[in-house]
Amino acid sequence: MLRTAFKSLLAHRTRLFATALAVTLGVSFMAGTLVLTDTVSKTFNGLYADVYRGTSGVVRAKAAFNGPGSTGQQRGRVDASLVTALRRVDGVAVAEGSVLGFARLVGKDGHAIGNPTTGAPTYGTNWTDTAELNPFTLASGRAPRADNEMVIDKRSAHTGHLALGDTTTVLVQGPPQRMLITGIVRFGSSDSPAGASFALFTTRTAQRFVSEPGKFDAISLVAKSGVSQLQLVQNMHGHLPAGVEAVTGRQVIKEAQTQVGKMVGTFTTFMVVFAVVALLVGSFMIFNAFSITVAQRTRETGLMRALGATRRQVLFSVLLEALAVGLVSSLVGLALGVVVAVGLKSLIGAIGIDIPTGGIVFGVRTVIVALGAGIGVTVVAAVSPARKAARVAPIAAMQGTVATGTGYGSKQRVLVGMGLLGGGIAVLFLGLLGHSSSPVLIVGLGAVVVFFGVAVLGRTISLPLSRLLGAPLPRLRGAAGVIARQNAMRNPKRTAATASALMICVGLVGFITIFASSARASISSVVDRSFTGDYIVNSGSGVSGGVDPGLARRLNQLPQVASASGLRIGTASVDGRVVQLGGFDPRLAFDIIDVKPISGSRSDLGADAIAIDQTVATAKHLAIGDHLSVVFKDTGRQSLRIALIYGPNQLAGKYYLGMSAYAANFHTRYDVFVFVKKAPRVSSAATLTAVKRVVADYPGATVMDQTQFKAQTAQPINQLLGLVYALLLLAVIIALLGIGNTLALGIFERIQELGLLRAVGMTRRQLRSTIRWESVIIALQGTFLGLLIGVFFGWALVTALNKQAASVFSIPYATLGVVVVLAAIAGIAAAVLPARRAAKLNVLRAIVAT
C-alpha cells in the first residue's frame, strides 16, 4: 500500500500541484511572520544589551503603576543631588545621571524629521563622556559643550540634509530652539537606534529641554573592578531615599527585553491570524481536491479492496498522500519564508511603521510551527475523503456507482449546524444585552460560533442558494446557463466547500470594511458633537510630545481669535485602572469643546480637583465633593475632589483635569492639540491666515479645519485597513485557486458528459461559458454568505463597543458593491484555464474515457 500511495501521488502530481500551492502559500506566510518577528526580537534584544553593556546598576524611582498596553512601568524622576551621594558609596566607580524625553529635529528644508505619531520615536537625551555608559560613538565632530550645542544621529543628519556646523531648530519642551550641530554620532554599527531620531545635549540643557532642572530619569552606575553587579546594588541599601530603588544592569536589560517581547508578541499574534486564515481557506481546497481525487479513483479503490486491501490500508494510503503533499509543500513554504519576511517588512514600512531588522533569524520554533501547521492542515483536511474511500464497498466501487451526494445534508448535520448557529447567536446577544465587563470578548466568541454554524450548514444552504443565484442564467446564457446552474447544484457539498473558502475571505473583508467605516463615522460624529470651534492645531508628535503651551497664549493674543485652548494628555491610574487624563483650561476650553456640565462648576476645577463623565459617576456612585484616588508617576497617589460631572464628550474623555491640577501632577507639559475659535464678525480666511502665521514658528504643527482634522484622525484607520486588505489578499488568492482547482478536477470527473455535450452540438465557446458561469455562481455564493456574516459581525462589534464608547454603525454600500463585482470578475478569472482546457478536449476520447 505504501508503494501504491506514492505511485498514485506521482501519477497525479499535476492534479495536486494547485493543492500543494495553497499549502505552500499559507506556510510561507506563517514562516515569514515568525522569521520577521524573531529577527526583530533579536535586533531589539541586542540593542538593549548594547545600551546597558557597561552599566553595572541603575538607580531609579519605583514604579508608580504599569502603563497601558506594552508601554511599561511608569516612573517619576530622581533628584540630581543623589548623584553626588552615590559616588561616595563603596564599590561605585562612576555615577552619571541620564534623561530621556521628547525632542524632534527640524531638517534644512524647515520640515520636522520623523513621524512620532505612527513611526519611530524622536528623542532627546544628554551626552556623557563615560564610554561604558554611552552607546553612541562620534562618527565626526565633537561632543556638545555649550548650552546651544548638540550632536545628532547620522540617520537624521542624512534625512534632514544636516551637516557639522549647521544651525537648525529642535522641538523640545518650551519654545523651539536653535542649536549648533557639533557632532554626528552612530549607534554601534547603525546610523540610529532602530530608526529613532536622537538629539544629544549637555546634561544641563537636556534637563531644561526634555526633563526638568535638577532631575534625572535614572542614575547609571559603573562598578569598581572586582565588584559584582549584585554586590553593588546591595551596597546601595541605606543610601537611597524613600521611593527610590537600585537594580542591576542585567535586570534592566531583562525588563527592556521583556517589554519588547510583549510588543513583538502582539504583532506576531496579529500576523499569524492572517496566516491561519490562509491555511483555513486552503483546507477547503485540500478537502475538495482529495474528495474529487478519491471519487475519480473509485474503481481503482474497489479493485484494491477486492484484492484484499483492508479499509485501514485504503485510509492509510490516502492519508499518506496527504502527508507527502503537506510535507513537500510545507518545506517549500518554509524556504520561501525568508522572502516573505522581507516583503512583510516592506509592506508594513510602506504605511509608516518602521520595523528594525538585523541578521535573519531562522529559529527552531519557525520550523516546528510552520511544518506542523502545514502538514496538520493538509492531513486533517484529507481525513474525511480518506474515510469515505475506506467505506466504499468493493463491488459498488468497481461498478462506479458511488453516490455524489446531491441532497441537503444529513439530519445530524442540519441539527448540529442549527445548534451551533442558535448557540452562537445566543452568546452574541448575551454580550450585547447583558451587563458583562467584556462585551466585545463575548460578542467575538458568539461570532466565531456563528461562523462554524454557517460552515456546517453550508451543504444545506448551498443547493437553494445556487438555484437562486443561477436563476437568471437560463434567460441570459441559454443552454450554457442552464447547464452551469445545474452543475453548481449537482454536488452541494463540493460547491459549499469551495464557496466557504471565499466566504471566509469576503466575510473578513466585509467585517473589516464595515468596522473601519463605522470608526470613521464615529470620529466624525465625535468631532461634530464635541467641537464647537473652527480650527485645530495638531502638534504632529502624538501623545509622546507636543507643542509649546506658549503657542496657545500667542493665539489668544490675536484679534482674529476669540479663544484658543491647548489639550494636554497624560497617563494616570484612577481607582486602579490606567487611563489617559486630559488637561484643559476650563475658562477657555468650555467655549470650544462642548462640555455639558450636569452638576458642579468649572470654576471649582482647582489644583486638587477632577472632572468626571456622567457614566463614570453613575457606575461608581460618585457625586460632587466625593474623592477619587489617582496615582501619577510624578507625584504619586493623590486624592482629588470631584468638582464637575459632565455629559458624554469624547474629546474630553472620561476624566479631565483643570490646567492647575494638570500642572501640579505632570511635570512634563506639552499641548498635543490647540483648539481655536475665531472671533465674531471675523472671516474664516482672515482667522486662518493669522493662525497659520503664528504656527509657522512651530515646525511639525499643522492647522486644520474640522474636515481636515477628521481626515487626519482617520488616517491610521485607513493605513491599517490597507494593511489588512494586503494581508487578506493571500487568502483570497488561495480561495480563487480553490475554485479553479475544483473546476479543473470536476472536468476530469465529468469528462464523458462533456464529450457527449460536444458531440450533440455544444460549441467550444458555449462549453467555456458554462464553466465560467458555474465559477461565477460559486464565487457569488461565497461572496453573498461572506457579506452576510461580515455585516452581521460588524454590527455586533460596533454595538458592543457602543457600550464602552460612542460608536456609529456605518455600512459602506459602495465599497461592498465593489466587492461583489470583483468577486464575480474573480470567479470568471478563476475559470479561464479550466474552461480553456475543457474546450480543447478531444470529443471521441472524452466519450470513451473511463
PDB file of C-alpha atoms in Angstrom, residues 297-533:
ATOM      1  CA  ARG A 297     -10.203   6.541  -8.186  1.00  0.00           C
ATOM      2  CA  THR A 298     -13.360   4.755  -7.064  1.00  0.00           C
ATOM      3  CA  ARG A 299     -12.845   1.759  -9.352  1.00  0.00           C
ATOM      4  CA  GLU A 300      -9.163   1.605  -8.511  1.00  0.00           C
ATOM      5  CA  THR A 301     -10.009   1.604  -4.796  1.00  0.00           C
ATOM      6  CA  GLY A 302     -12.668  -1.072  -5.348  1.00  0.00           C
ATOM      7  CA  LEU A 303     -10.175  -3.262  -7.162  1.00  0.00           C
ATOM      8  CA  MET A 304      -7.674  -2.957  -4.306  1.00  0.00           C
ATOM      9  CA  ARG A 305     -10.410  -3.829  -1.821  1.00  0.00           C
ATOM     10  CA  ALA A 306     -11.394  -6.857  -3.902  1.00  0.00           C
ATOM     11  CA  LEU A 307      -7.765  -7.984  -3.982  1.00  0.00           C
ATOM     12  CA  GLY A 308      -7.614  -7.944  -0.188  1.00  0.00           C
ATOM     13  CA  ALA A 309      -6.765  -4.401   0.861  1.00  0.00           C
ATOM     14  CA  THR A 310      -8.395  -3.562   4.193  1.00  0.00           C
ATOM     15  CA  ARG A 311     -10.289  -0.357   4.928  1.00  0.00           C
ATOM     16  CA  ARG A 312      -7.460   0.712   7.198  1.00  0.00           C
ATOM     17  CA  GLN A 313      -4.950   0.263   4.373  1.00  0.00           C
ATOM     18  CA  VAL A 314      -7.076   2.339   1.983  1.00  0.00           C
ATOM     19  CA  LEU A 315      -7.444   5.024   4.639  1.00  0.00           C
ATOM     20  CA  PHE A 316      -3.713   4.926   5.289  1.00  0.00           C
ATOM     21  CA  SER A 317      -2.837   5.252   1.590  1.00  0.00           C
ATOM     22  CA  VAL A 318      -4.924   8.426   1.144  1.00  0.00           C
ATOM     23  CA  LEU A 319      -3.587   9.985   4.344  1.00  0.00           C
ATOM     24  CA  LEU A 320      -0.067   9.085   3.275  1.00  0.00           C
ATOM     25  CA  GLU A 321      -0.594  11.019   0.062  1.00  0.00           C
ATOM     26  CA  ALA A 322      -1.858  13.965   2.082  1.00  0.00           C
ATOM     27  CA  LEU A 323       1.167  13.699   4.382  1.00  0.00           C
ATOM     28  CA  ALA A 324       3.534  13.735   1.414  1.00  0.00           C
ATOM     29  CA  VAL A 325       1.782  16.734  -0.150  1.00  0.00           C
ATOM     30  CA  GLY A 326       1.780  18.572   3.177  1.00  0.00           C
ATOM     31  CA  LEU A 327       5.442  17.814   3.873  1.00  0.00           C
ATOM     32  CA  VAL A 328       6.748  18.879   0.476  1.00  0.00           C
ATOM     33  CA  SER A 329       4.531  21.979   0.368  1.00  0.00           C
ATOM     34  CA  SER A 330       5.499  22.984   3.892  1.00  0.00           C
ATOM     35  CA  LEU A 331       9.209  22.586   3.188  1.00  0.00           C
ATOM     36  CA  VAL A 332       8.924  24.797   0.115  1.00  0.00           C
ATOM     37  CA  GLY A 333       6.837  27.299   2.084  1.00  0.00           C
ATOM     38  CA  LEU A 334       9.406  27.269   4.872  1.00  0.00           C
ATOM     39  CA  ALA A 335      12.154  28.094   2.395  1.00  0.00           C
ATOM     40  CA  LEU A 336      10.101  30.964   0.966  1.00  0.00           C
ATOM     41  CA  GLY A 337       9.511  32.329   4.464  1.00  0.00           C
ATOM     42  CA  VAL A 338      12.650  34.483   4.361  1.00  0.00           C
ATOM     43  CA  VAL A 339      11.468  36.163   1.157  1.00  0.00           C
ATOM     44  CA  VAL A 340       8.014  36.721   2.674  1.00  0.00           C
ATOM     45  CA  ALA A 341       9.609  38.230   5.812  1.00  0.00           C
ATOM     46  CA  VAL A 342      11.378  40.833   3.673  1.00  0.00           C
ATOM     47  CA  GLY A 343       8.128  41.542   1.823  1.00  0.00           C
ATOM     48  CA  LEU A 344       6.155  41.915   5.058  1.00  0.00           C
ATOM     49  CA  LYS A 345       8.707  44.366   6.433  1.00  0.00           C
ATOM     50  CA  SER A 346       8.448  46.466   3.271  1.00  0.00           C
ATOM     51  CA  LEU A 347       4.640  46.307   3.343  1.00  0.00           C
ATOM     52  CA  ILE A 348       4.441  47.443   6.955  1.00  0.00           C
ATOM     53  CA  GLY A 349       7.100  50.092   6.369  1.00  0.00           C
ATOM     54  CA  ALA A 350       5.028  51.470   3.483  1.00  0.00           C
ATOM     55  CA  ILE A 351       2.303  52.568   5.926  1.00  0.00           C
ATOM     56  CA  GLY A 352       4.753  54.350   8.210  1.00  0.00           C
ATOM     57  CA  ILE A 353       5.627  51.619  10.732  1.00  0.00           C
ATOM     58  CA  ASP A 354       9.412  51.305  10.879  1.00  0.00           C
ATOM     59  CA  ILE A 355      10.486  47.819  11.943  1.00  0.00           C
ATOM     60  CA  PRO A 356      14.215  47.393  12.510  1.00  0.00           C
ATOM     61  CA  THR A 357      15.853  44.152  11.474  1.00  0.00           C
ATOM     62  CA  GLY A 358      19.313  42.733  11.750  1.00  0.00           C
ATOM     63  CA  GLY A 359      20.655  39.400  10.570  1.00  0.00           C
ATOM     64  CA  ILE A 360      17.893  36.973   9.583  1.00  0.00           C
ATOM     65  CA  VAL A 361      16.876  34.625  12.417  1.00  0.00           C
ATOM     66  CA  PHE A 362      15.562  31.243  11.291  1.00  0.00           C
ATOM     67  CA  GLY A 363      14.693  29.577  14.568  1.00  0.00           C
ATOM     68  CA  VAL A 364      13.668  26.056  15.512  1.00  0.00           C
ATOM     69  CA  ARG A 365      10.262  27.420  16.549  1.00  0.00           C
ATOM     70  CA  THR A 366       9.661  28.611  12.997  1.00  0.00           C
ATOM     71  CA  VAL A 367      10.422  25.184  11.575  1.00  0.00           C
ATOM     72  CA  ILE A 368       8.245  23.323  14.086  1.00  0.00           C
ATOM     73  CA  VAL A 369       5.257  25.673  13.904  1.00  0.00           C
ATOM     74  CA  ALA A 370       5.276  26.116  10.132  1.00  0.00           C
ATOM     75  CA  LEU A 371       5.774  22.439   9.328  1.00  0.00           C
ATOM     76  CA  GLY A 372       3.260  21.393  11.961  1.00  0.00           C
ATOM     77  CA  ALA A 373       0.634  23.809  10.662  1.00  0.00           C
ATOM     78  CA  GLY A 374       1.126  22.928   7.001  1.00  0.00           C
ATOM     79  CA  ILE A 375       1.229  19.167   7.469  1.00  0.00           C
ATOM     80  CA  GLY A 376      -1.516  19.211  10.084  1.00  0.00           C
ATOM     81  CA  VAL A 377      -3.959  21.210   7.951  1.00  0.00           C
ATOM     82  CA  THR A 378      -3.326  19.003   4.912  1.00  0.00           C
ATOM     83  CA  VAL A 379      -3.766  15.718   6.743  1.00  0.00           C
ATOM     84  CA  VAL A 380      -6.827  16.853   8.725  1.00  0.00           C
ATOM     85  CA  ALA A 381      -8.500  18.171   5.562  1.00  0.00           C
ATOM     86  CA  ALA A 382      -7.890  14.803   3.874  1.00  0.00           C
ATOM     87  CA  VAL A 383      -9.346  12.695   6.716  1.00  0.00           C
ATOM     88  CA  SER A 384     -12.973  12.898   5.548  1.00  0.00           C
ATOM     89  CA  PRO A 385     -12.188  11.940   1.901  1.00  0.00           C
ATOM     90  CA  ALA A 386      -9.931   9.144   3.168  1.00  0.00           C
ATOM     91  CA  ARG A 387     -12.689   7.745   5.401  1.00  0.00           C
ATOM     92  CA  LYS A 388     -15.126   7.944   2.520  1.00  0.00           C
ATOM     93  CA  ALA A 389     -12.736   5.983   0.308  1.00  0.00           C
ATOM     94  CA  ALA A 390     -12.290   3.357   3.019  1.00  0.00           C
ATOM     95  CA  ARG A 391     -16.060   2.899   3.452  1.00  0.00           C
ATOM     96  CA  VAL A 392     -16.826   2.220  -0.219  1.00  0.00           C
ATOM     97  CA  ALA A 393     -17.975  -1.373  -0.857  1.00  0.00           C
ATOM     98  CA  PRO A 394     -15.639  -3.214  -3.289  1.00  0.00           C
ATOM     99  CA  ILE A 395     -18.321  -4.353  -5.786  1.00  0.00           C
ATOM    100  CA  ALA A 396     -20.094  -0.983  -5.840  1.00  0.00           C
ATOM    101  CA  ALA A 397     -16.799   0.800  -6.325  1.00  0.00           C
ATOM    102  CA  MET A 398     -15.756  -1.445  -9.197  1.00  0.00           C
ATOM    103  CA  GLN A 399     -19.070  -0.704 -10.907  1.00  0.00           C
ATOM    104  CA  GLY A 400     -18.601   3.060 -10.410  1.00  0.00           C
ATOM    105  CA  THR A 401     -21.943   3.515  -8.694  1.00  0.00           C
ATOM    106  CA  VAL A 402     -20.815   5.633  -5.751  1.00  0.00           C
ATOM    107  CA  ALA A 403     -23.247   8.413  -4.968  1.00  0.00           C
ATOM    108  CA  THR A 404     -22.170  12.002  -5.448  1.00  0.00           C
ATOM    109  CA  GLY A 405     -24.168  13.448  -2.595  1.00  0.00           C
ATOM    110  CA  THR A 406     -26.773  15.765  -4.029  1.00  0.00           C
ATOM    111  CA  GLY A 407     -29.082  16.226  -1.081  1.00  0.00           C
ATOM    112  CA  TYR A 408     -29.428  18.868   1.574  1.00  0.00           C
ATOM    113  CA  GLY A 409     -27.205  17.035   4.012  1.00  0.00           C
ATOM    114  CA  SER A 410     -27.934  14.616   6.797  1.00  0.00           C
ATOM    115  CA  LYS A 411     -30.362  15.404   9.586  1.00  0.00           C
ATOM    116  CA  GLN A 412     -27.477  15.211  12.027  1.00  0.00           C
ATOM    117  CA  ARG A 413     -25.570  17.850  10.040  1.00  0.00           C
ATOM    118  CA  VAL A 414     -28.596  20.128   9.954  1.00  0.00           C
ATOM    119  CA  LEU A 415     -29.227  19.693  13.682  1.00  0.00           C
ATOM    120  CA  VAL A 416     -25.587  20.318  14.587  1.00  0.00           C
ATOM    121  CA  GLY A 417     -25.422  23.343  12.301  1.00  0.00           C
ATOM    122  CA  MET A 418     -28.649  24.821  13.649  1.00  0.00           C
ATOM    123  CA  GLY A 419     -27.475  24.174  17.202  1.00  0.00           C
ATOM    124  CA  LEU A 420     -24.187  25.987  16.596  1.00  0.00           C
ATOM    125  CA  LEU A 421     -25.928  28.829  14.801  1.00  0.00           C
ATOM    126  CA  GLY A 422     -28.524  29.263  17.543  1.00  0.00           C
ATOM    127  CA  GLY A 423     -25.956  28.942  20.318  1.00  0.00           C
ATOM    128  CA  GLY A 424     -23.641  31.457  18.675  1.00  0.00           C
ATOM    129  CA  ILE A 425     -26.430  33.990  18.225  1.00  0.00           C
ATOM    130  CA  ALA A 426     -27.488  33.478  21.847  1.00  0.00           C
ATOM    131  CA  VAL A 427     -23.943  34.102  23.117  1.00  0.00           C
ATOM    132  CA  LEU A 428     -23.612  37.099  20.833  1.00  0.00           C
ATOM    133  CA  PHE A 429     -26.778  38.744  22.123  1.00  0.00           C
ATOM    134  CA  LEU A 430     -25.736  37.907  25.680  1.00  0.00           C
ATOM    135  CA  GLY A 431     -22.715  40.116  25.090  1.00  0.00           C
ATOM    136  CA  LEU A 432     -24.874  42.829  23.544  1.00  0.00           C
ATOM    137  CA  LEU A 433     -27.721  42.864  26.061  1.00  0.00           C
ATOM    138  CA  GLY A 434     -26.018  41.584  29.209  1.00  0.00           C
ATOM    139  CA  HIS A 435     -24.014  43.511  31.753  1.00  0.00           C
ATOM    140  CA  SER A 436     -20.629  41.904  31.196  1.00  0.00           C
ATOM    141  CA  SER A 437     -17.455  43.906  31.735  1.00  0.00           C
ATOM    142  CA  SER A 438     -16.081  42.455  28.464  1.00  0.00           C
ATOM    143  CA  PRO A 439     -18.949  42.606  25.953  1.00  0.00           C
ATOM    144  CA  VAL A 440     -16.574  42.683  22.968  1.00  0.00           C
ATOM    145  CA  LEU A 441     -14.970  39.383  24.018  1.00  0.00           C
ATOM    146  CA  ILE A 442     -18.364  37.684  24.434  1.00  0.00           C
ATOM    147  CA  VAL A 443     -19.607  39.059  21.112  1.00  0.00           C
ATOM    148  CA  GLY A 444     -16.427  37.821  19.420  1.00  0.00           C
ATOM    149  CA  LEU A 445     -16.908  34.331  20.870  1.00  0.00           C
ATOM    150  CA  GLY A 446     -20.512  34.273  19.678  1.00  0.00           C
ATOM    151  CA  ALA A 447     -19.422  35.418  16.222  1.00  0.00           C
ATOM    152  CA  VAL A 448     -16.921  32.566  15.917  1.00  0.00           C
ATOM    153  CA  VAL A 449     -19.576  30.007  16.894  1.00  0.00           C
ATOM    154  CA  VAL A 450     -22.000  31.548  14.368  1.00  0.00           C
ATOM    155  CA  PHE A 451     -19.372  31.194  11.659  1.00  0.00           C
ATOM    156  CA  PHE A 452     -18.873  27.498  12.390  1.00  0.00           C
ATOM    157  CA  GLY A 453     -22.634  27.047  12.374  1.00  0.00           C
ATOM    158  CA  VAL A 454     -22.859  28.571   8.888  1.00  0.00           C
ATOM    159  CA  ALA A 455     -19.931  26.410   7.713  1.00  0.00           C
ATOM    160  CA  VAL A 456     -21.619  23.222   8.970  1.00  0.00           C
ATOM    161  CA  LEU A 457     -24.879  24.255   7.274  1.00  0.00           C
ATOM    162  CA  GLY A 458     -23.011  25.055   4.069  1.00  0.00           C
ATOM    163  CA  ARG A 459     -24.245  21.960   2.227  1.00  0.00           C
ATOM    164  CA  THR A 460     -27.831  22.640   3.272  1.00  0.00           C
ATOM    165  CA  ILE A 461     -27.628  26.293   2.221  1.00  0.00           C
ATOM    166  CA  SER A 462     -25.694  25.658  -0.979  1.00  0.00           C
ATOM    167  CA  LEU A 463     -28.418  23.959  -3.033  1.00  0.00           C
ATOM    168  CA  PRO A 464     -31.138  26.635  -2.716  1.00  0.00           C
ATOM    169  CA  LEU A 465     -28.567  29.407  -2.929  1.00  0.00           C
ATOM    170  CA  SER A 466     -27.082  28.003  -6.157  1.00  0.00           C
ATOM    171  CA  ARG A 467     -30.592  27.692  -7.554  1.00  0.00           C
ATOM    172  CA  LEU A 468     -31.338  31.319  -6.641  1.00  0.00           C
ATOM    173  CA  LEU A 469     -28.075  32.827  -7.884  1.00  0.00           C
ATOM    174  CA  GLY A 470     -28.239  30.833 -11.110  1.00  0.00           C
ATOM    175  CA  ALA A 471     -31.902  31.638 -11.804  1.00  0.00           C
ATOM    176  CA  PRO A 472     -31.187  34.445 -14.329  1.00  0.00           C
ATOM    177  CA  LEU A 473     -28.675  32.368 -16.309  1.00  0.00           C
ATOM    178  CA  PRO A 474     -31.109  30.346 -18.486  1.00  0.00           C
ATOM    179  CA  ARG A 475     -32.515  33.612 -19.856  1.00  0.00           C
ATOM    180  CA  LEU A 476     -29.154  35.328 -20.137  1.00  0.00           C
ATOM    181  CA  ARG A 477     -26.995  32.495 -21.489  1.00  0.00           C
ATOM    182  CA  GLY A 478     -29.468  29.914 -22.773  1.00  0.00           C
ATOM    183  CA  ALA A 479     -28.387  26.279 -22.643  1.00  0.00           C
ATOM    184  CA  ALA A 480     -24.963  27.177 -21.291  1.00  0.00           C
ATOM    185  CA  GLY A 481     -26.628  28.976 -18.403  1.00  0.00           C
ATOM    186  CA  VAL A 482     -28.940  26.036 -17.675  1.00  0.00           C
ATOM    187  CA  ILE A 483     -26.047  23.584 -17.538  1.00  0.00           C
ATOM    188  CA  ALA A 484     -23.882  25.940 -15.444  1.00  0.00           C
ATOM    189  CA  ARG A 485     -26.671  26.263 -12.902  1.00  0.00           C
ATOM    190  CA  GLN A 486     -27.251  22.500 -12.782  1.00  0.00           C
ATOM    191  CA  ASN A 487     -23.532  21.812 -12.393  1.00  0.00           C
ATOM    192  CA  ALA A 488     -23.339  24.181  -9.406  1.00  0.00           C
ATOM    193  CA  MET A 489     -26.374  22.425  -7.876  1.00  0.00           C
ATOM    194  CA  ARG A 490     -25.193  18.907  -8.711  1.00  0.00           C
ATOM    195  CA  ASN A 491     -22.871  18.455  -5.729  1.00  0.00           C
ATOM    196  CA  PRO A 492     -23.836  20.895  -2.945  1.00  0.00           C
ATOM    197  CA  LYS A 493     -21.183  19.511  -0.644  1.00  0.00           C
ATOM    198  CA  ARG A 494     -18.392  20.319  -3.053  1.00  0.00           C
ATOM    199  CA  THR A 495     -19.884  23.661  -4.061  1.00  0.00           C
ATOM    200  CA  ALA A 496     -20.317  24.607  -0.399  1.00  0.00           C
ATOM    201  CA  ALA A 497     -16.737  23.659   0.489  1.00  0.00           C
ATOM    202  CA  THR A 498     -15.383  25.675  -2.440  1.00  0.00           C
ATOM    203  CA  ALA A 499     -17.599  28.671  -1.690  1.00  0.00           C
ATOM    204  CA  SER A 500     -16.782  28.502   2.025  1.00  0.00           C
ATOM    205  CA  ALA A 501     -13.147  29.336   1.329  1.00  0.00           C
ATOM    206  CA  LEU A 502     -14.170  32.549  -0.386  1.00  0.00           C
ATOM    207  CA  MET A 503     -16.843  33.127   2.263  1.00  0.00           C
ATOM    208  CA  ILE A 504     -14.141  33.369   4.940  1.00  0.00           C
ATOM    209  CA  CYS A 505     -12.184  35.933   2.938  1.00  0.00           C
ATOM    210  CA  VAL A 506     -15.157  38.071   1.953  1.00  0.00           C
ATOM    211  CA  GLY A 507     -16.562  37.832   5.481  1.00  0.00           C
ATOM    212  CA  LEU A 508     -13.337  39.226   6.912  1.00  0.00           C
ATOM    213  CA  VAL A 509     -13.093  41.884   4.200  1.00  0.00           C
ATOM    214  CA  GLY A 510     -16.701  42.895   4.840  1.00  0.00           C
ATOM    215  CA  PHE A 511     -16.262  42.919   8.595  1.00  0.00           C
ATOM    216  CA  ILE A 512     -13.051  44.980   8.494  1.00  0.00           C
ATOM    217  CA  THR A 513     -14.535  47.375   5.920  1.00  0.00           C
ATOM    218  CA  ILE A 514     -17.668  47.947   7.997  1.00  0.00           C
ATOM    219  CA  PHE A 515     -15.676  48.322  11.195  1.00  0.00           C
ATOM    220  CA  ALA A 516     -13.356  50.882   9.558  1.00  0.00           C
ATOM    221  CA  SER A 517     -16.307  52.759   8.059  1.00  0.00           C
ATOM    222  CA  SER A 518     -18.021  52.786  11.457  1.00  0.00           C
ATOM    223  CA  ALA A 519     -14.828  54.014  13.148  1.00  0.00           C
ATOM    224  CA  ARG A 520     -14.543  56.882  10.669  1.00  0.00           C
ATOM    225  CA  ALA A 521     -18.226  57.729  11.122  1.00  0.00           C
ATOM    226  CA  SER A 522     -17.743  57.635  14.908  1.00  0.00           C
ATOM    227  CA  ILE A 523     -14.795  60.031  14.684  1.00  0.00           C
ATOM    228  CA  SER A 524     -16.838  62.378  12.532  1.00  0.00           C
ATOM    229  CA  SER A 525     -19.749  62.198  14.980  1.00  0.00           C
ATOM    230  CA  VAL A 526     -17.484  62.896  17.967  1.00  0.00           C
ATOM    231  CA  VAL A 527     -15.977  65.977  16.324  1.00  0.00           C
ATOM    232  CA  ASP A 528     -19.378  67.272  15.203  1.00  0.00           C
ATOM    233  CA  ARG A 529     -20.906  66.822  18.665  1.00  0.00           C
ATOM    234  CA  SER A 530     -17.967  67.806  20.846  1.00  0.00           C
ATOM    235  CA  PHE A 531     -16.082  70.523  18.962  1.00  0.00           C
ATOM    236  CA  THR A 532     -17.673  73.949  18.551  1.00  0.00           C
ATOM    237  CA  GLY A 533     -14.505  75.732  17.445  1.00  0.00           C
TER     238      GLY A 533
END
